[in-house]
CSV table of C-alpha atoms in Angstrom, one decimal:
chain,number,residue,atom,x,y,z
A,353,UNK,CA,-11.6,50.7,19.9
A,354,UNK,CA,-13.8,49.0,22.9
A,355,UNK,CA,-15.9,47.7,20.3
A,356,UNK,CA,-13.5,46.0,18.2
A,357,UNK,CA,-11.8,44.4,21.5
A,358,UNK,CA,-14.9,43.1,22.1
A,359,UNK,CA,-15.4,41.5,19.1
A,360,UNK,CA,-11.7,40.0,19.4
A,361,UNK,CA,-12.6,38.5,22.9
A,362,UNK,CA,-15.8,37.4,21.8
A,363,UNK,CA,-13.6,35.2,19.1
A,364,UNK,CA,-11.5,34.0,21.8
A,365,UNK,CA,-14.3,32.9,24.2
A,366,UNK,CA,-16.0,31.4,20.8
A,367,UNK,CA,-12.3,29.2,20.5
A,368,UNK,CA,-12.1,28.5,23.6
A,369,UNK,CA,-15.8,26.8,23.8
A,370,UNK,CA,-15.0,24.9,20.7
A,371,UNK,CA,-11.9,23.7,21.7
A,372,UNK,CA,-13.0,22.5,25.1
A,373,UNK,CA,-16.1,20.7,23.4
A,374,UNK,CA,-13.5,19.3,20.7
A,375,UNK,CA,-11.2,17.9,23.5
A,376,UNK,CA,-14.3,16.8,25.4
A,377,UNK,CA,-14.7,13.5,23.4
A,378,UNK,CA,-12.6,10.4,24.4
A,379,UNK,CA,-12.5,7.0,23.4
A,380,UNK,CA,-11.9,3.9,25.3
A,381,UNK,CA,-11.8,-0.2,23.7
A,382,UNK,CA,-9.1,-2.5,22.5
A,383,UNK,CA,-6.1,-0.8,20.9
A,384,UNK,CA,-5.1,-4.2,19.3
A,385,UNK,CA,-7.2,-7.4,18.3
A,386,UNK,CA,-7.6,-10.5,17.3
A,387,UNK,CA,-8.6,-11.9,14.0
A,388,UNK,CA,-12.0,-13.0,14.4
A,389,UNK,CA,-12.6,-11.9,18.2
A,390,UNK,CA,-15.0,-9.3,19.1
A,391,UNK,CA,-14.3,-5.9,19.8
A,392,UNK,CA,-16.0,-2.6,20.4
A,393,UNK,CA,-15.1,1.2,20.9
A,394,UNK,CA,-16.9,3.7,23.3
A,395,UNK,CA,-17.0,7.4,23.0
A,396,UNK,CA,-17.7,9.5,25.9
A,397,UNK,CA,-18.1,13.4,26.6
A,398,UNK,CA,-21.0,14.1,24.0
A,399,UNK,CA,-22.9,16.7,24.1
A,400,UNK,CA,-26.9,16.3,23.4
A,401,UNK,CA,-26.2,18.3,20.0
A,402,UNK,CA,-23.4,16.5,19.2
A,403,UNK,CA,-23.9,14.8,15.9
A,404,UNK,CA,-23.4,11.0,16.2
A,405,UNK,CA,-22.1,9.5,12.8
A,406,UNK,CA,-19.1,7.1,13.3
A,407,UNK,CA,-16.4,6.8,10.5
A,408,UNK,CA,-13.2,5.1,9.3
A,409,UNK,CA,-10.7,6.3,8.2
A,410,UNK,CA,-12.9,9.5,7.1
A,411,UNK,CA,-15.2,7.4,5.3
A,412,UNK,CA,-19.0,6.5,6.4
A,413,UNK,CA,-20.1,3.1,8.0
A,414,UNK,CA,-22.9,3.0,6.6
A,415,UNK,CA,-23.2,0.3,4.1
A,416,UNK,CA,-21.3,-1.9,7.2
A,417,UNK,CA,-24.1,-0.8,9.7
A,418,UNK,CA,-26.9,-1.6,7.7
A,419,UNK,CA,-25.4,-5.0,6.6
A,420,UNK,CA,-25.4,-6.2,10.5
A,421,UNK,CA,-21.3,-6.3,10.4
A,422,UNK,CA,-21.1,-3.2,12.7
A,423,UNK,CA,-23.4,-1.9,15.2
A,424,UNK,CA,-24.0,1.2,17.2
A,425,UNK,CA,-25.4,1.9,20.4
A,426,UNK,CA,-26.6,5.4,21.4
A,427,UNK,CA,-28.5,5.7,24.8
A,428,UNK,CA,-30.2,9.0,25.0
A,429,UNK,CA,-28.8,10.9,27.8
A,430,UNK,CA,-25.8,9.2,28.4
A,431,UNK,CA,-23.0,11.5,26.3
A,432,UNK,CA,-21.6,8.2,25.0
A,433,UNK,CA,-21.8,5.9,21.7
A,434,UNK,CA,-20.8,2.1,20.9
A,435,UNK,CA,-19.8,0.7,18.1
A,436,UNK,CA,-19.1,-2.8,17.7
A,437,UNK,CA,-18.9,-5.8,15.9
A,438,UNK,CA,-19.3,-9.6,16.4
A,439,UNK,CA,-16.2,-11.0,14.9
A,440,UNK,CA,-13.1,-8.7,13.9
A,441,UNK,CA,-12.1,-8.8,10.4
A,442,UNK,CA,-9.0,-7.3,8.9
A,443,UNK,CA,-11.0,-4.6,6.9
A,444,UNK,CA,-11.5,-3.5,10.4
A,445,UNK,CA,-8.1,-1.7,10.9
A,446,UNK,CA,-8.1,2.3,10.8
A,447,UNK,CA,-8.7,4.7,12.8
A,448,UNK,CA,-12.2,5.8,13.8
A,449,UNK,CA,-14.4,9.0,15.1
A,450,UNK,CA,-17.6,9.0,16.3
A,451,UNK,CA,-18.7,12.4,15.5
A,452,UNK,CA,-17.1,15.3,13.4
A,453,UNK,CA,-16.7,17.3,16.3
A,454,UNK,CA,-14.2,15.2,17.5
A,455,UNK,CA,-10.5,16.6,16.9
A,456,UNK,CA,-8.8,12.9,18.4
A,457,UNK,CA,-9.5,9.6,16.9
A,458,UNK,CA,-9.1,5.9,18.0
A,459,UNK,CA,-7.1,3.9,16.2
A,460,UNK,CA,-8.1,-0.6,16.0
A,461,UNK,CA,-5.4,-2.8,14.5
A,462,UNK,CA,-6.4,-5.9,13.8
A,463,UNK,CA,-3.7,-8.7,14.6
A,464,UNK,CA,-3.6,-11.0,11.7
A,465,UNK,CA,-1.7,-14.3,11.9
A,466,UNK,CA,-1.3,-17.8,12.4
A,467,UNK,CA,-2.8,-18.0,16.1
A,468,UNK,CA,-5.4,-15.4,15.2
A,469,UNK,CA,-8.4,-18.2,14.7
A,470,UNK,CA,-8.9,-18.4,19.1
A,471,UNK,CA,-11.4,-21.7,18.1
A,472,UNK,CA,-8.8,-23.4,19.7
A,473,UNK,CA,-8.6,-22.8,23.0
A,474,UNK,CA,-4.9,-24.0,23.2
A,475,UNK,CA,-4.0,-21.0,21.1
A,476,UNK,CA,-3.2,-17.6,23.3
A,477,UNK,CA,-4.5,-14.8,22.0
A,478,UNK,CA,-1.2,-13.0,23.6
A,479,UNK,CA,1.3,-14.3,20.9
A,480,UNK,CA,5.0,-12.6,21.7
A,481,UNK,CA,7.4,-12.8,18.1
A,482,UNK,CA,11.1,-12.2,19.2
A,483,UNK,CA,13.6,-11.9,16.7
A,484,UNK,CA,17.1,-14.2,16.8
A,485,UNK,CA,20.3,-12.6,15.5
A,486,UNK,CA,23.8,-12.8,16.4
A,487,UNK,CA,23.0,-10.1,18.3
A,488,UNK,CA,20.2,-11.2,20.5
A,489,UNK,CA,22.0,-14.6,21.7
A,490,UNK,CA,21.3,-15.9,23.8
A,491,UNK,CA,17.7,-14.9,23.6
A,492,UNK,CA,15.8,-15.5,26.6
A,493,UNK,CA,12.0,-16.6,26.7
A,494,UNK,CA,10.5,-16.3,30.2
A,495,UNK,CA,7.7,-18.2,31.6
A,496,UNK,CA,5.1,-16.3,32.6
A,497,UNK,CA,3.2,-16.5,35.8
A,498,UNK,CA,5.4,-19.3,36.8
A,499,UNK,CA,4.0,-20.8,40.5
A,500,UNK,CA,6.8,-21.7,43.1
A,501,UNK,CA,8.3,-25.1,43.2
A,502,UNK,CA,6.2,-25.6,40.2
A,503,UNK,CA,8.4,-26.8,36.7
A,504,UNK,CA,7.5,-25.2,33.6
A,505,UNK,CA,6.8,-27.6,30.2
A,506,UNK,CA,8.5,-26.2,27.7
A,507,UNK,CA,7.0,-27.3,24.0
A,508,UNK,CA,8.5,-26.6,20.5
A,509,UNK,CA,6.0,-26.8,17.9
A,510,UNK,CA,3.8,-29.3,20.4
A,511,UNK,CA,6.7,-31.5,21.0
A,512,UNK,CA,9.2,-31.0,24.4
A,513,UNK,CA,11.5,-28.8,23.4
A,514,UNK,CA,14.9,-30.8,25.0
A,515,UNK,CA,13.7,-33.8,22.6
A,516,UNK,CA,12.8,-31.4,19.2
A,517,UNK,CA,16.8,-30.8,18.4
A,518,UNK,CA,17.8,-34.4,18.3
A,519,UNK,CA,20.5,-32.8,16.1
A,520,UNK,CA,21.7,-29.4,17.9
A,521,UNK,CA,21.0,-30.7,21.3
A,522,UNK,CA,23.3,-27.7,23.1
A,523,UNK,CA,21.0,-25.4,20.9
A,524,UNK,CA,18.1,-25.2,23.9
A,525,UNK,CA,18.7,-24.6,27.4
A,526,UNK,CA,16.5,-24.9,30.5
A,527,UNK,CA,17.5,-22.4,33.6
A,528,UNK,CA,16.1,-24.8,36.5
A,529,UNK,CA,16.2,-21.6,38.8
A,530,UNK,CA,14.3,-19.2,36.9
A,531,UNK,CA,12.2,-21.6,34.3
A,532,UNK,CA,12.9,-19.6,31.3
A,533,UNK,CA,14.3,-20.9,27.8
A,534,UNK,CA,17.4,-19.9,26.9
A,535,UNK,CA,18.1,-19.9,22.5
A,536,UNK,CA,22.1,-20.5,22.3
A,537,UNK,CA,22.9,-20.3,18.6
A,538,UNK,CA,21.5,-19.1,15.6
A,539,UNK,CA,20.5,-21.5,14.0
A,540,UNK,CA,17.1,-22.5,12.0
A,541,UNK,CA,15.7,-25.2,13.5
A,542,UNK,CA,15.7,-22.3,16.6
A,543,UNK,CA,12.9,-20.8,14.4
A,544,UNK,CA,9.5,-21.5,15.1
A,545,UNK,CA,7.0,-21.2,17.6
A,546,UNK,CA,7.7,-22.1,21.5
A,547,UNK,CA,4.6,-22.9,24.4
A,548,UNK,CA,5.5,-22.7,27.8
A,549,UNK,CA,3.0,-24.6,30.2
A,550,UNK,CA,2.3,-24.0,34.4
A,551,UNK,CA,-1.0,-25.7,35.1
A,552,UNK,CA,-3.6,-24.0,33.6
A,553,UNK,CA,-1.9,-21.3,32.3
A,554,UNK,CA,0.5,-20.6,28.7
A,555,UNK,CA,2.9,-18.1,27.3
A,556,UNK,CA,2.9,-18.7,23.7
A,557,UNK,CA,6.3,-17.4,21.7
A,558,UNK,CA,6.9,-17.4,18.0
A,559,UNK,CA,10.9,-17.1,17.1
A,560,UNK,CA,11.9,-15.5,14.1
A,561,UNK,CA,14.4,-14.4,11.8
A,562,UNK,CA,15.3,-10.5,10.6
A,563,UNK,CA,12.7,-9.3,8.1
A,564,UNK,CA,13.6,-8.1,4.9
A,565,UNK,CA,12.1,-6.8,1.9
A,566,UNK,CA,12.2,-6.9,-1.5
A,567,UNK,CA,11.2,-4.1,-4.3
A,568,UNK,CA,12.6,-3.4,-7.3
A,569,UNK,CA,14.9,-0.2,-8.2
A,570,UNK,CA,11.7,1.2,-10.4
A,571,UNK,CA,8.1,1.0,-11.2
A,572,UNK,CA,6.8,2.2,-14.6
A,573,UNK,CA,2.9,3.4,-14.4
A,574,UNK,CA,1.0,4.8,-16.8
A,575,UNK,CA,-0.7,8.1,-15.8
A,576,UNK,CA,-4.3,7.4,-14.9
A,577,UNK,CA,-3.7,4.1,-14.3
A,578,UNK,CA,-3.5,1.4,-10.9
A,579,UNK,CA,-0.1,1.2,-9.1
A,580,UNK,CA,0.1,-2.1,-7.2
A,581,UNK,CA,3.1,-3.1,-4.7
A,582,UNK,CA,3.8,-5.8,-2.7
A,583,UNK,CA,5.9,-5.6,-0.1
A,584,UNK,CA,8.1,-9.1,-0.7
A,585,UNK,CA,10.9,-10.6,1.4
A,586,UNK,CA,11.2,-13.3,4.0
A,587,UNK,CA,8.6,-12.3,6.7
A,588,UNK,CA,6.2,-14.0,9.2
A,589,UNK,CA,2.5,-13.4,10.1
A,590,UNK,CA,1.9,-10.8,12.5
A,591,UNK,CA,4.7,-8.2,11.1
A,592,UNK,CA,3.8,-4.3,10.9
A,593,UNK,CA,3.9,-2.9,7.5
A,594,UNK,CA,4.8,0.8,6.7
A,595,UNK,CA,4.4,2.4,3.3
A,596,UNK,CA,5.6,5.7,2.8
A,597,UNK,CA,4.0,7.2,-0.6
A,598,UNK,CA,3.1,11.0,-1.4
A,599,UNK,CA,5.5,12.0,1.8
A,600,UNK,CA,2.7,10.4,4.0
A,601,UNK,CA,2.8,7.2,6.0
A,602,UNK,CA,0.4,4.6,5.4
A,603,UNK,CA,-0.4,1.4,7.7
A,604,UNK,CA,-4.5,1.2,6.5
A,605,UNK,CA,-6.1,2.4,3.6
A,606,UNK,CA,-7.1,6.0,3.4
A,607,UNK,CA,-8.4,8.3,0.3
A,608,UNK,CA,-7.6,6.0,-2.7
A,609,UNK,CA,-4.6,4.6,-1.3
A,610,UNK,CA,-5.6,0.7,-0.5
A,611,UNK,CA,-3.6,-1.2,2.0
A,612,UNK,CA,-4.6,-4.6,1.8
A,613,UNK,CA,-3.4,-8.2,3.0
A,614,UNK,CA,-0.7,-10.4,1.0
A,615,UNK,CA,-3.1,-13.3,1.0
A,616,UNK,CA,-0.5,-15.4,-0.4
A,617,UNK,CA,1.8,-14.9,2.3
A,618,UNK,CA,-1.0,-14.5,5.2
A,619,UNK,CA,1.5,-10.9,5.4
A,620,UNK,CA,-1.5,-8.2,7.2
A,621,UNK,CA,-1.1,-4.4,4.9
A,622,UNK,CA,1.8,-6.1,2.5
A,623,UNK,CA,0.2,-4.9,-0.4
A,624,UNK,CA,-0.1,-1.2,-1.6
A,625,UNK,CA,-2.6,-0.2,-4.3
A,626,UNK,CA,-3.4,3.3,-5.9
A,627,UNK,CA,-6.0,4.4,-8.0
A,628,UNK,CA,-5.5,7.2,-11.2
A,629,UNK,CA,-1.8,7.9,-10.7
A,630,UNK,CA,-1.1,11.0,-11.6
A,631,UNK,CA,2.1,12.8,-12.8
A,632,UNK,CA,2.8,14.3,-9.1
A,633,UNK,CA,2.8,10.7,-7.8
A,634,UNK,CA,6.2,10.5,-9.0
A,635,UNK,CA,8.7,9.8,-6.7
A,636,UNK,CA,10.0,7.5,-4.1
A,637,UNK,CA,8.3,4.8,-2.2
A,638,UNK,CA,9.4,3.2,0.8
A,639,UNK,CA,8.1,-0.3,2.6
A,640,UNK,CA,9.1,-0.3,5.9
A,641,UNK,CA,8.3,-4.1,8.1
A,642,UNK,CA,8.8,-4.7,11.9
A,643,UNK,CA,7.5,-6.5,14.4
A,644,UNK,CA,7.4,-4.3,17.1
A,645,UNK,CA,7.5,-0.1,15.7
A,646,UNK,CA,8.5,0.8,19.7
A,647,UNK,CA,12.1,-1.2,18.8
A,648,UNK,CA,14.8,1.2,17.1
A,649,UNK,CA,17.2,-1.5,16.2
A,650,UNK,CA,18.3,-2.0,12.8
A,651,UNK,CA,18.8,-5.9,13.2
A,652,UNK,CA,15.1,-6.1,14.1
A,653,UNK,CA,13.3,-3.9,10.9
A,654,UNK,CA,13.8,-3.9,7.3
A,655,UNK,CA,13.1,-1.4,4.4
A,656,UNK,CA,13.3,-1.4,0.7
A,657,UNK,CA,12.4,1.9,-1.8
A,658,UNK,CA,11.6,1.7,-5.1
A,659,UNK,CA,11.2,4.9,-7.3
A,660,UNK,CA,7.5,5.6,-9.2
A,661,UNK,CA,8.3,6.5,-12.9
A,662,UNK,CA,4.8,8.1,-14.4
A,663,UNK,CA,4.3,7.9,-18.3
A,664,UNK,CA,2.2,10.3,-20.1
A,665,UNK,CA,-0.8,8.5,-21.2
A,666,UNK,CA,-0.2,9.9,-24.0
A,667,UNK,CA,3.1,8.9,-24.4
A,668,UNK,CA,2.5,5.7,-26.7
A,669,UNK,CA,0.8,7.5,-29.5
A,670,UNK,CA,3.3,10.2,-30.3
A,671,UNK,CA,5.2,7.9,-31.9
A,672,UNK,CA,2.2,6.4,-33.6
A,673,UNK,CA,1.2,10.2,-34.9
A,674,UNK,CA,5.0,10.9,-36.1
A,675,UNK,CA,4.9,8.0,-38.4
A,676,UNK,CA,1.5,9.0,-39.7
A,677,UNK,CA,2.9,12.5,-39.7
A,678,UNK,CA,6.0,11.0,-41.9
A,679,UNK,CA,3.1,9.0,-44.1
A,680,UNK,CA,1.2,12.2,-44.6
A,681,UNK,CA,4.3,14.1,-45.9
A,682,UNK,CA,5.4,11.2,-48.5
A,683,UNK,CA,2.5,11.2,-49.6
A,684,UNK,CA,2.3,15.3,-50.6
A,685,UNK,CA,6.0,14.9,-51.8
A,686,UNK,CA,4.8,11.8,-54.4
A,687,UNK,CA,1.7,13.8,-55.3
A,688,UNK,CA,3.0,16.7,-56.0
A,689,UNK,CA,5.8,14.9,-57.9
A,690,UNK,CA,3.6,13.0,-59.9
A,691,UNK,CA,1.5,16.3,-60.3
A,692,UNK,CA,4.5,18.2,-61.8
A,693,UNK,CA,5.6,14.8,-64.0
A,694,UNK,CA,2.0,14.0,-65.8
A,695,UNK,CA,2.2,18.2,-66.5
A,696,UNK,CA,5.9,17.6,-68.4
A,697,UNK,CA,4.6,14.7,-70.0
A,698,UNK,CA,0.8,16.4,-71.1
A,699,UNK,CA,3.2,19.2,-72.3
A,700,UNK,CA,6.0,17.2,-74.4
A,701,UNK,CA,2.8,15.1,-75.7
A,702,UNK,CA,1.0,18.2,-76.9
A,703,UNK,CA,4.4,19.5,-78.7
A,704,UNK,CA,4.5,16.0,-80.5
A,705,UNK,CA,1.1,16.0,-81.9
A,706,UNK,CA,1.4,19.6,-83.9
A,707,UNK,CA,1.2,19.5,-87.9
A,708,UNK,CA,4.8,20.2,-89.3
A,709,UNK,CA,5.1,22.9,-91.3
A,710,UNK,CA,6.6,22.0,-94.6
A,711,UNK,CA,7.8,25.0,-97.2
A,712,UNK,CA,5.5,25.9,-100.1
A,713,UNK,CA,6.6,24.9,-103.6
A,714,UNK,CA,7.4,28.2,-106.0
A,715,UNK,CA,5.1,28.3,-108.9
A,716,UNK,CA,7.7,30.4,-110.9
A,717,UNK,CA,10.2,27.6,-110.7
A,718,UNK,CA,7.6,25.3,-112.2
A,719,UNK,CA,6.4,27.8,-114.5
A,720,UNK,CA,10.1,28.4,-116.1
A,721,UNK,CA,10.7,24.4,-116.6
A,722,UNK,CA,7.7,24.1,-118.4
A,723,UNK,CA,8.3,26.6,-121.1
């Protein structure tokens, strides 16, 4: 009995070590960046035995760190590991360990959009999306940082924004107290993107509609082959796309589900792609958009479902073999027809062809007519 509780604490201590070294390793960098800027991710609390081998999204890095794109930096001693890279690109985006041991991960999104190339310095890497509805007027855009006594220039697509609704004129407002822009109406020359300037300093604002998206009711896949979706609907660079497929959430690639960019529509994860469907893929799939996932409301998100139909590969030739099983059955019934006809007609032909048996004459009769 002692023995046996010792055996059961020893366990415990054992899972207790482990779990202390697994919660040991933390990560520290840039949740969210920039298309094209630089970006890097520490992790700290390793142990010397601690085996260093950084990975995406559960797959290696290795082809990426021996190309130059990513690097890692490993001082001896120090418990911690670097990776970074140079110029952020969006195959960057997923979540990422730095050793096995590690129970946590860090997960990088890459920002994709219009304002996402920072070669031009007027461009804030800080882009805020709001979205205009009925509901949200009259939508308020503060300026940020504003100084005392100092007025804010407000722009509208790089032109003063009092002088950009020639048309709507009562569509903008300017509060003189506070410096912010005030959106009245919903209307779409509202949409677009806004700058508001104090010296040295910008707040850069990009207006937009509701989302929404588009799928049809049904998608027919053969089994084995490539499911592709795109995520359609009236959208705008730098919205969040959720797919739901396999009742798991997706929002980067992962196993041989591919989430890759709508390059057409400059839309970041709005297109879903997976490899060998199978039979159990069947079922529902979901694309959810947003531009901001901490935001409940309905008015602000969108989602559309479509449901996976999965046809047997097979399914194509059964009716190619019932036909040739129909072929293959004529075919018996003529031959054996034609069998049993050339016998009737061998056997009426032999029956023809047999001498005819004609009665012999009596001598006696001719005997008698003689005499």
């Amino acid at each position: 009995m002692e023995s046996r509780a010792a055996f059961v604490l020893l366990g415990v201590l054992y899972l207790a070590v482990t779990f202390v070294t697994v919660q040991a390793v933390t990560y520290s960098g840039a949740a969210v960046v920039h298309e094209g800027q630089a970006w890097s991710i520490e992790c700290s609390g390793l142990k010397e035995d601690d085996p260093i081998r950084w990975t995406r999204n559960g797959q290696s890095l290795e082809p990426e760190l021996s190309s130059g794109q990513l690097s890692v930096l490993s001082p001896r001693g120090s418990g911690t590991s670097k990776l970074s890279a140079v110029q952020a690109t969006d195959s960057h985006d997923g979540s990422y360990k730095c050793t096995p041991q590690s129970n946590d991960d860090f997960h990088l999104t890459i920002y994709v959009g219009e304002n996402s190339d920072l070669s031009d310095p007027s461009m804030s890497p800080d882009l805020k999306i709001k979205v205009l509805t009925p509901k949200d007027v009259p939508l308020i855009l503060e300026c940020e940082n504003r100084v005392p006594l100092e007025k804010p220039v407000w722009l509208k697509e790089k032109v003063a924004v009092l002088t950009a609704f020639p048309q709507n004129e009562d569509l903008v407002k300017i509060d003189n107290a506070t410096g912010n822009l005030i959106i009245t109406k919903v209307l779409d020359p509202a949409y677009g993107n806004y700058t508001c300037k104090i010296g040295n300093t910008t707040t850069e604002y990009r207006v937009v509609q509701k989302p929404t998206v588009v799928l049809d009711d049904s998608t027919n896949v053969v089994e084995g082959e490539k499911l592709h979706l795109v995520c359609n609907g009236k959208q705008s660079p730098g919205i969040k796309v959720l797919w739901y497929f396999g009742e798991q959430n997706y929002t980067s690639s992962r196993g041989r589900v591919k989430i890759s960019k709508d390059i057409d529509r400059g839309i970041h994860g709005g297109v879903l792609v997976v490899e060998n469907i199978e039979m159990s893929d069947r079922g529902d799939i979901f694309c959810k958009v947003a531009y901001n996932w901490s935001d409940p409301s309905e008015e602000h998100s969108a989602s559309a479902k479509t449901y996976l139909r999965v046809k047997d590969k097979y399914a194509a030739l059964w009716p190619f073999l019932g036909i040739c099983a129909e072929v293959v059955v004529l075919c018996v019934i003529i031959l054996v027809y034609e069998k049993k006809r050339n016998k009737a007609e061998l056997e009426e032909s032999d029956t023809d062809n047999s001498p005819e048996t004609k009665p012999l004459p009596n001598k006696d009769s001719d005997i008698r007519q003689r005499k």
